PDB file of C-alpha atoms in Angstrom:
ATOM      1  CA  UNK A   1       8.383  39.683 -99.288  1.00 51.00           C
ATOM      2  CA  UNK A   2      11.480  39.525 -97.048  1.00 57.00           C
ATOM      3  CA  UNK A   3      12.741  43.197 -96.765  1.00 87.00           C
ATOM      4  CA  UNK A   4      15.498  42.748 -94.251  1.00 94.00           C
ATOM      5  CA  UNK A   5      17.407  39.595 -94.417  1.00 95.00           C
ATOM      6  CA  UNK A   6      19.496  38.498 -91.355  1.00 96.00           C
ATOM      7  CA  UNK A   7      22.147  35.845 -90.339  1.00 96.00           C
ATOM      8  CA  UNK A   8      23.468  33.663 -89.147  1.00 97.00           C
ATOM      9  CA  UNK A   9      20.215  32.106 -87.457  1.00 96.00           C
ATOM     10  CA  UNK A  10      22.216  30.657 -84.548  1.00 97.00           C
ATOM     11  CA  UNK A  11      25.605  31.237 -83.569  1.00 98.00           C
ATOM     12  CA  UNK A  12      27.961  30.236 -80.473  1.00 98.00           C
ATOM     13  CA  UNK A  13      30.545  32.093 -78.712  1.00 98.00           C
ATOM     14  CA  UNK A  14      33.159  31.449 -76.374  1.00 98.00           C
ATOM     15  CA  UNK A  15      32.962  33.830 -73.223  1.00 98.00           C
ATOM     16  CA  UNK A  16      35.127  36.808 -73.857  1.00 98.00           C
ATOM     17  CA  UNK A  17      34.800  36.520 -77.988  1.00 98.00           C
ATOM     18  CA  UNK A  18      33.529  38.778 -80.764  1.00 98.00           C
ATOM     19  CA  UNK A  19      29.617  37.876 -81.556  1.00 98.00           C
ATOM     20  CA  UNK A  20      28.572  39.349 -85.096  1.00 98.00           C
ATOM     21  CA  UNK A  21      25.728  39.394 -86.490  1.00 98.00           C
ATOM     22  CA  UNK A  22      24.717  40.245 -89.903  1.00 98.00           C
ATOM     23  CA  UNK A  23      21.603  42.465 -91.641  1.00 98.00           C
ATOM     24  CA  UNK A  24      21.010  43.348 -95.242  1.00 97.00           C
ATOM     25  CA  UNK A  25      17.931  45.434 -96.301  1.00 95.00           C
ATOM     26  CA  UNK A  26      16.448  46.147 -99.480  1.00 92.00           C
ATOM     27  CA  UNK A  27      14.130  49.403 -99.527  1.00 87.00           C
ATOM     28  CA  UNK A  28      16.622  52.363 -99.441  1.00 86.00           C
ATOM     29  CA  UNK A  29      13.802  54.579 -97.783  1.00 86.00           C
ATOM     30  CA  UNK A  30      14.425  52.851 -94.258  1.00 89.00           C
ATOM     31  CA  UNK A  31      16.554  55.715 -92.497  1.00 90.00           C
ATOM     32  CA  UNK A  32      16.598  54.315 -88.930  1.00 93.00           C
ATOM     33  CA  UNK A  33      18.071  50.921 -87.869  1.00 95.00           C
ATOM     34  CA  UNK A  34      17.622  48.904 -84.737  1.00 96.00           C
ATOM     35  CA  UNK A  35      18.877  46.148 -83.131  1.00 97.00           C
ATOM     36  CA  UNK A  36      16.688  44.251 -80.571  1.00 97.00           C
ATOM     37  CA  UNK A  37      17.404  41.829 -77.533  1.00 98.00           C
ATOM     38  CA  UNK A  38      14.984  39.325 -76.869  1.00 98.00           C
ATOM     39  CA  UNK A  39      15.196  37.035 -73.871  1.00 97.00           C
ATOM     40  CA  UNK A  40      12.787  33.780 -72.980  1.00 95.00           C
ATOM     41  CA  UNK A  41       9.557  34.397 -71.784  1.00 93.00           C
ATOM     42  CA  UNK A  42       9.808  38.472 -72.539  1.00 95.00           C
ATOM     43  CA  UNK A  43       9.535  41.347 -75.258  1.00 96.00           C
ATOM     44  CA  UNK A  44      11.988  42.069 -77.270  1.00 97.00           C
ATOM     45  CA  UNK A  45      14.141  46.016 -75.689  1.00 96.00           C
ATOM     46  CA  UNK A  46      15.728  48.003 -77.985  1.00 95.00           C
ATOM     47  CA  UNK A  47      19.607  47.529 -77.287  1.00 97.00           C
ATOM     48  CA  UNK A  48      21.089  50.173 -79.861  1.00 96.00           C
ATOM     49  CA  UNK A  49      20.474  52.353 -83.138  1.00 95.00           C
ATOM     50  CA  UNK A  50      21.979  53.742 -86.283  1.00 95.00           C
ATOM     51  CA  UNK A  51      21.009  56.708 -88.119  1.00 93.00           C
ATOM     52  CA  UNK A  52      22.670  56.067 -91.965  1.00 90.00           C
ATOM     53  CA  UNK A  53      24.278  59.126 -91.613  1.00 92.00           C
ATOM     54  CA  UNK A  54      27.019  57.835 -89.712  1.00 93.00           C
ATOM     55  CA  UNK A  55      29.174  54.448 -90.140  1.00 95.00           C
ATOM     56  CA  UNK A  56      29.147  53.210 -86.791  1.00 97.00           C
ATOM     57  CA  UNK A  57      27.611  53.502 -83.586  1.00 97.00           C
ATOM     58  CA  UNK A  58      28.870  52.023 -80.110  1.00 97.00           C
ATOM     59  CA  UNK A  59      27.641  52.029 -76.626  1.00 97.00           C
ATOM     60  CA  UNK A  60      29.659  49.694 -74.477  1.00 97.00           C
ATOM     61  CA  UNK A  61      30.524  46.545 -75.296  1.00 98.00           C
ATOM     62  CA  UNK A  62      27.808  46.917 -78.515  1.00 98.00           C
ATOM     63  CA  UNK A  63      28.576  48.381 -81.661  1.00 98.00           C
ATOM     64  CA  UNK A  64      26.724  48.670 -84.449  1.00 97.00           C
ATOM     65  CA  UNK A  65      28.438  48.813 -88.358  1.00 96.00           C
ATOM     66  CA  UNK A  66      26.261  50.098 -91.074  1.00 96.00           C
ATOM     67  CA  UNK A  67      27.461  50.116 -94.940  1.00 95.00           C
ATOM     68  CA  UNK A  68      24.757  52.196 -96.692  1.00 93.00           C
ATOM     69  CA  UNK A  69      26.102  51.706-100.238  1.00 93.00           C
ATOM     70  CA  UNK A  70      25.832  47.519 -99.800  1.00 95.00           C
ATOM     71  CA  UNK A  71      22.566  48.078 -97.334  1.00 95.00           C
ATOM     72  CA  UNK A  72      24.003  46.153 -95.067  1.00 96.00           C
ATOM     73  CA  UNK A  73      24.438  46.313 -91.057  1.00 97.00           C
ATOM     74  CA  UNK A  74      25.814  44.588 -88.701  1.00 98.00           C
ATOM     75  CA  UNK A  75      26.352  43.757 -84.621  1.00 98.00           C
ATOM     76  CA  UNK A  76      29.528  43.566 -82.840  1.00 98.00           C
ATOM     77  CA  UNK A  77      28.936  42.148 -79.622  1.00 98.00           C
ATOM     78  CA  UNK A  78      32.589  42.582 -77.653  1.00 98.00           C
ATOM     79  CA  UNK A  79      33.647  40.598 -74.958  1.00 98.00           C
ATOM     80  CA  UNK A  80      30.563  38.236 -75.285  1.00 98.00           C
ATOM     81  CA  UNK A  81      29.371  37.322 -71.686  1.00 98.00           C
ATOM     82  CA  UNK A  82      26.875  34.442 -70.739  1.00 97.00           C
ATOM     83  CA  UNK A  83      24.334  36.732 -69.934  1.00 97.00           C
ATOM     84  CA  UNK A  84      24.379  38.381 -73.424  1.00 98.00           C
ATOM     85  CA  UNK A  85      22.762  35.007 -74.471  1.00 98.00           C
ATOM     86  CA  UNK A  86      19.601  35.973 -76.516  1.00 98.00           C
ATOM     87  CA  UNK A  87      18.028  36.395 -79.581  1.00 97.00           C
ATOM     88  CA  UNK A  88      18.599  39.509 -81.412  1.00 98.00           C
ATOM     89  CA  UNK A  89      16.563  41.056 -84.051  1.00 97.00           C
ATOM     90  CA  UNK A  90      18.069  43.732 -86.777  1.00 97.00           C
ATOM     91  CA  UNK A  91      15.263  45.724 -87.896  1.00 96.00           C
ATOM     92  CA  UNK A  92      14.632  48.731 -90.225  1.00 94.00           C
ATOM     93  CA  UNK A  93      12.327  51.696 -89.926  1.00 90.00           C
ATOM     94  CA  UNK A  94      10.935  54.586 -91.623  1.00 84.00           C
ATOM     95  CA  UNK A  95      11.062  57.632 -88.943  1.00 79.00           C
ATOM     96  CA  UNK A  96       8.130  59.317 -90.929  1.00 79.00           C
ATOM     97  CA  UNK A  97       4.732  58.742 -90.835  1.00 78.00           C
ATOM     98  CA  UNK A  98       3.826  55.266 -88.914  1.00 77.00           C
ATOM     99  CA  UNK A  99       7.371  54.438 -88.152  1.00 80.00           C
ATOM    100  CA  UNK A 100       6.411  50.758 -88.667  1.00 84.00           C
ATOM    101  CA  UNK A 101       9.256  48.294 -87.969  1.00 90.00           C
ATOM    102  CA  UNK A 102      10.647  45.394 -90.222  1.00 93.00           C
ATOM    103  CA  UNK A 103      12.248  42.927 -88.493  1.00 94.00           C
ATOM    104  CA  UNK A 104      15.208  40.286 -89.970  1.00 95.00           C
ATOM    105  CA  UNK A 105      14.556  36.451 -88.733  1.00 95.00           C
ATOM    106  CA  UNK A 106      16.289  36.509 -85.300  1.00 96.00           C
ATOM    107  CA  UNK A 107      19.704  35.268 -84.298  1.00 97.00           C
ATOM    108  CA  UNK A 108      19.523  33.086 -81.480  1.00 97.00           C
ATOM    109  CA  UNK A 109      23.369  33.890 -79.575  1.00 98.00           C
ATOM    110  CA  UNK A 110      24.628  31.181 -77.251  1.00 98.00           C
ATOM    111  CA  UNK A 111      28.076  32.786 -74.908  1.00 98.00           C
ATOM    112  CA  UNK A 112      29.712  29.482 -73.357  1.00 96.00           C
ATOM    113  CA  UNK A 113      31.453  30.206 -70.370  1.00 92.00           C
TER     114      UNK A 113
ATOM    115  CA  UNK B   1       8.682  49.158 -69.821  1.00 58.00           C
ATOM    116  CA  UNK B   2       7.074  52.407 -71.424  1.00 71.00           C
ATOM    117  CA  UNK B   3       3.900  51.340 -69.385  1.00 88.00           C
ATOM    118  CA  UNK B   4       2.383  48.648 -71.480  1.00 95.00           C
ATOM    119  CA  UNK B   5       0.103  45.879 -69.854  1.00 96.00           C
ATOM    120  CA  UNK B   6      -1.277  42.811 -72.106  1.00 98.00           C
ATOM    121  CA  UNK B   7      -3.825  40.677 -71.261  1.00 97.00           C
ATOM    122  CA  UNK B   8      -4.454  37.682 -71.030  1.00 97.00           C
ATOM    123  CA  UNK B   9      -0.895  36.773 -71.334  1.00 97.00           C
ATOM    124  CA  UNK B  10      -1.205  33.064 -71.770  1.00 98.00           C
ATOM    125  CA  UNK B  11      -4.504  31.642 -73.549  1.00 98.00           C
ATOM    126  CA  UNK B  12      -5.652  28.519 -75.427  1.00 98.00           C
ATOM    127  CA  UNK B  13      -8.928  27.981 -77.354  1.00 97.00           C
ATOM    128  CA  UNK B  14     -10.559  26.098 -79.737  1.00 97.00           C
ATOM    129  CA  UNK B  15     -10.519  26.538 -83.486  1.00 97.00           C
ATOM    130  CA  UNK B  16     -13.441  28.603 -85.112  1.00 97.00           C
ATOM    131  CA  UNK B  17     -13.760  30.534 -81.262  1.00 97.00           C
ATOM    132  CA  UNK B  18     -13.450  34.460 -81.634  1.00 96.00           C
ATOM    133  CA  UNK B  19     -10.798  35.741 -79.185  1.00 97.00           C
ATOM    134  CA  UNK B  20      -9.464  38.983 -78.207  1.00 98.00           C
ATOM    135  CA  UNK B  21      -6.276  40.424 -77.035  1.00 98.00           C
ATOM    136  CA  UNK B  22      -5.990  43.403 -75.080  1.00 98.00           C
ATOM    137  CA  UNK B  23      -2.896  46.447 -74.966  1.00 98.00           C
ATOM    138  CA  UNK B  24      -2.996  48.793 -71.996  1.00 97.00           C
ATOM    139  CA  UNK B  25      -0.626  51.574 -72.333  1.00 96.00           C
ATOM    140  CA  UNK B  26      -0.529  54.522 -69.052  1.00 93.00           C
ATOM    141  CA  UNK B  27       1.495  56.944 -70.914  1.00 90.00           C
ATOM    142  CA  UNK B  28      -1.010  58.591 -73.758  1.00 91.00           C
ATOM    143  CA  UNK B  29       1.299  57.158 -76.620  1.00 93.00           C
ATOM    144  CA  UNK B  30      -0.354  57.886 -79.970  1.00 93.00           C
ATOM    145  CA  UNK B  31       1.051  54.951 -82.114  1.00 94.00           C
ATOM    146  CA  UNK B  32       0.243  51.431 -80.970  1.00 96.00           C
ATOM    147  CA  UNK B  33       1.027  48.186 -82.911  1.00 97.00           C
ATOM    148  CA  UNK B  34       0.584  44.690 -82.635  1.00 98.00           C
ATOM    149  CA  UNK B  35       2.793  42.350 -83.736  1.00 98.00           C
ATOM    150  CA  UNK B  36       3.184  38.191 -84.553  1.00 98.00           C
ATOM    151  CA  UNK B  37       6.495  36.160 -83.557  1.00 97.00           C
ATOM    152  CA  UNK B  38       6.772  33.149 -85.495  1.00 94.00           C
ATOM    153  CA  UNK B  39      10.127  30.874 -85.685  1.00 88.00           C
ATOM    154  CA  UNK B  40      11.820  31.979 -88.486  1.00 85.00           C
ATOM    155  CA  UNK B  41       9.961  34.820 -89.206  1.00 87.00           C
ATOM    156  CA  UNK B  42      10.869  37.144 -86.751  1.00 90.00           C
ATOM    157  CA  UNK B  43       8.206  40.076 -85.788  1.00 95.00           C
ATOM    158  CA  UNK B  44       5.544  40.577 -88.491  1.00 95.00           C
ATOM    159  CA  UNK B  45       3.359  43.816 -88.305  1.00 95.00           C
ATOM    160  CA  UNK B  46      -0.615  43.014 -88.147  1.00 97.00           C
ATOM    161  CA  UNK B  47      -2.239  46.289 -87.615  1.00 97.00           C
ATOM    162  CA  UNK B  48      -1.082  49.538 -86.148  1.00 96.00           C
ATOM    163  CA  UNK B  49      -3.193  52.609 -84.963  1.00 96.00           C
ATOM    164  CA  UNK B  50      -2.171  56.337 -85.335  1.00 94.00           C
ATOM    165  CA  UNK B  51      -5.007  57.397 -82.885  1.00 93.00           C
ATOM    166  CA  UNK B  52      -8.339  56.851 -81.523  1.00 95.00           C
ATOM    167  CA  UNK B  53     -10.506  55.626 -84.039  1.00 93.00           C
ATOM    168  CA  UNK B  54      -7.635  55.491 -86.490  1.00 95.00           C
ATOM    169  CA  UNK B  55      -6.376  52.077 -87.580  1.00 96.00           C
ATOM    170  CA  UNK B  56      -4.366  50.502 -90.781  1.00 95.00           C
ATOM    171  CA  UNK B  57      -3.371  47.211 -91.870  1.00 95.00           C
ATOM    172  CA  UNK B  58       0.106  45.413 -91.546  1.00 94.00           C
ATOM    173  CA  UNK B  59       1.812  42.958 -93.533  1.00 92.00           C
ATOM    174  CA  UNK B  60      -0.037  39.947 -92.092  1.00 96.00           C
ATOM    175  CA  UNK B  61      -3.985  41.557 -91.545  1.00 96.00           C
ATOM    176  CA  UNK B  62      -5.816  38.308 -92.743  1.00 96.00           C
ATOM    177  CA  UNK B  63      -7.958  36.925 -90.392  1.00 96.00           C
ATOM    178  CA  UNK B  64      -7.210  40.270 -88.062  1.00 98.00           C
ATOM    179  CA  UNK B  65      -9.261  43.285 -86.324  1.00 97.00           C
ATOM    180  CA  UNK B  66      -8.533  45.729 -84.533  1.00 98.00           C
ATOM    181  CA  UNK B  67     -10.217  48.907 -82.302  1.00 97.00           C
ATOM    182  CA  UNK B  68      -9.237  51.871 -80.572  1.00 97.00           C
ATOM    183  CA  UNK B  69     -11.926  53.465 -78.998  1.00 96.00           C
ATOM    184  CA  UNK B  70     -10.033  55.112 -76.303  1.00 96.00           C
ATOM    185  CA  UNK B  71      -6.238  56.151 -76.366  1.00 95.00           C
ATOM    186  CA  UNK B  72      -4.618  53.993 -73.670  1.00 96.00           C
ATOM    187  CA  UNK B  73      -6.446  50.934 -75.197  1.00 97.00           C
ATOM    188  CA  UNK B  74      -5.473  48.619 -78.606  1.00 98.00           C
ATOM    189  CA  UNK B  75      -7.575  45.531 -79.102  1.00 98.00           C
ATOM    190  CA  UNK B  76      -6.326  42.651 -81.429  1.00 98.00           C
ATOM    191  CA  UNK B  77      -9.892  40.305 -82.413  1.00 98.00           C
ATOM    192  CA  UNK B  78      -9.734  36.703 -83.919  1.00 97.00           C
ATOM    193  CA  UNK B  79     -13.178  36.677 -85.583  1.00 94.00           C
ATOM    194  CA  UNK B  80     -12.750  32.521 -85.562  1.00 96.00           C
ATOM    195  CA  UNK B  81      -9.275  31.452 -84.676  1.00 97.00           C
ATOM    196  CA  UNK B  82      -7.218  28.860 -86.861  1.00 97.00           C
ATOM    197  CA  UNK B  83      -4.333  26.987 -85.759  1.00 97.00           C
ATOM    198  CA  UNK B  84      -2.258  29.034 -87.998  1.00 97.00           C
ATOM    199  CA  UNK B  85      -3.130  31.836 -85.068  1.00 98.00           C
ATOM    200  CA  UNK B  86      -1.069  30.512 -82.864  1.00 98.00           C
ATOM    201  CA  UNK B  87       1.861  32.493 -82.104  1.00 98.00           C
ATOM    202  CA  UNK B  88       2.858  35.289 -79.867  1.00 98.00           C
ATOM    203  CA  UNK B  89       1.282  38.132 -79.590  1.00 98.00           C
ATOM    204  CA  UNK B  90       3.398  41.394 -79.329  1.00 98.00           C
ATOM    205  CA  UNK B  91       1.967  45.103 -78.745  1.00 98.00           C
ATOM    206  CA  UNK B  92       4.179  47.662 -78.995  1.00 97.00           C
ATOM    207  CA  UNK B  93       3.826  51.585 -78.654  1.00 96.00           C
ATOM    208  CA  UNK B  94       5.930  54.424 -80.266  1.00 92.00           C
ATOM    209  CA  UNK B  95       7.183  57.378 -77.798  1.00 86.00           C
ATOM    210  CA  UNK B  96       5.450  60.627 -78.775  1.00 84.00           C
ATOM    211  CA  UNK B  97       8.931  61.969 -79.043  1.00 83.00           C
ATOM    212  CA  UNK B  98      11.409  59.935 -80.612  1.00 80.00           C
ATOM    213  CA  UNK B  99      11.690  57.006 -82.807  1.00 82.00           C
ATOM    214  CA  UNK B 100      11.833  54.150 -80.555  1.00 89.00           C
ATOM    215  CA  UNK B 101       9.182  51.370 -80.313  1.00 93.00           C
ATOM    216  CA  UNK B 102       9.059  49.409 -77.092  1.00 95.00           C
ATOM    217  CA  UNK B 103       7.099  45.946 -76.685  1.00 96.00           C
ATOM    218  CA  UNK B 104       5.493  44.774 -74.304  1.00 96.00           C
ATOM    219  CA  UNK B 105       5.416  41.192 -72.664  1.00 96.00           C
ATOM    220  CA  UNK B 106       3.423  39.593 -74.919  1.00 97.00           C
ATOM    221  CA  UNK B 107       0.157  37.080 -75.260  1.00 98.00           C
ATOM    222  CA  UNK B 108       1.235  33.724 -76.296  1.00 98.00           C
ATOM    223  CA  UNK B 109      -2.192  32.152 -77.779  1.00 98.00           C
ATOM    224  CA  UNK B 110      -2.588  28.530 -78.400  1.00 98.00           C
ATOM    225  CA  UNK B 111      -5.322  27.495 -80.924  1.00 98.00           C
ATOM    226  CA  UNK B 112      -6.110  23.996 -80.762  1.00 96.00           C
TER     227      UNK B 112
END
């Protein structure tokens, strides 16, 4: 059972675009949503987080969008560089007890220069 | 890096061969989890553990073990690996404080 749903699976951007990527979830228990970067060969690092108290979230050139009403989420990745080129994982999390994370599919990003 | 080591990090064996994967954390985290990465799939939970001793079951268990017997140490066991084992291997540990969960480098296993 897919819980959190994510797209597009791939997705190009010109350097110096607007990357966005999409999440939806279905359990409306999840009260704590991360995004992950992932790069070749390594782990995936937590890049930002929402609380669905609040709409949005932004640190940078990252923002996060969250619509709790739809249970949707989403990245805004402004001013896409090159070396923002990863995959990135949405994920959803209850902060009580185990905290266990549910990740979407993965959106591999490709920035052309 | 939130001080997690995993070993081996690279590994291939033969079908029906028991293996085991090893998470090393320095920092006295309670929570540890290990997790799958599959194409399409993204990160699937196998087992987690809340403490020493203490261990529960994840969304993909089957074929899975796990053991804590000392805090800085979470071991993921094959009993007889399947090709439908290989994958890569995640363990991840929960700050104490806090909500976030940080990964470590990962154990890609090959089962051939």
């Amino acid at each position: 059972q897919q819980q959190v749903k994510q797209s597009p699976q791939s997705l190009i951007v010109q350097k110096g675009g607007i990357s966005i990527i999409n999440c939806a979830y279905e359990n409306t228990a999840f009260d704590y949503f991360p995004w992950y970067q992932q790069f070749p060969g390594k782990g995936p690092a937590l890049l930002i987080a929402i609380r669905p108290d609040v709409s949005e979230k932004k640190e940078g050139r990252f923002t996060i969008s969250f619509n709790k009403s739809a249970k949707q989420f989403s990245l805004h990745i402004m001013d896409s560089q090159p070396g923002d080129s990863a995959t990135y994982f949405c994920a959803s999390q209850l902060i009580q007890g185990a905290q266990k994370l549910v990740f979407g599919q993965g959106t591999r990003l490709t920035i052309n220069p | 890096d939130a001080g997690i080591t995993q070993s081996p990090r690279h590994k291939v064996t033969e079908t029906g061969t028991p293996v085991t994967l090893r998470c090393h954390q320095t920092e006295n985290h309670r929570y540890m989890y290990w997790y799958r990465q599959d194409p399409g799939h993204g990160l699937r939970l196998i087992h987690y553990s809340y403490g020493v001793k203490d261990t529960d079951k994840g969304e993909v268990s089957d074929g899975y073990s796990v053991s804590r017997s000392k805090t800085e140490d979470f071991l993921l066991t094959l009993e007889s690996a399947t090709s439908s084992q290989t994958s890569v291997y995640f363990c991840a540990i929960r700050q104490n404080s806090g909500n976030t969960i940080y990964f470590g480098e990962g154990s890609w296993l090959t089962v051939v």
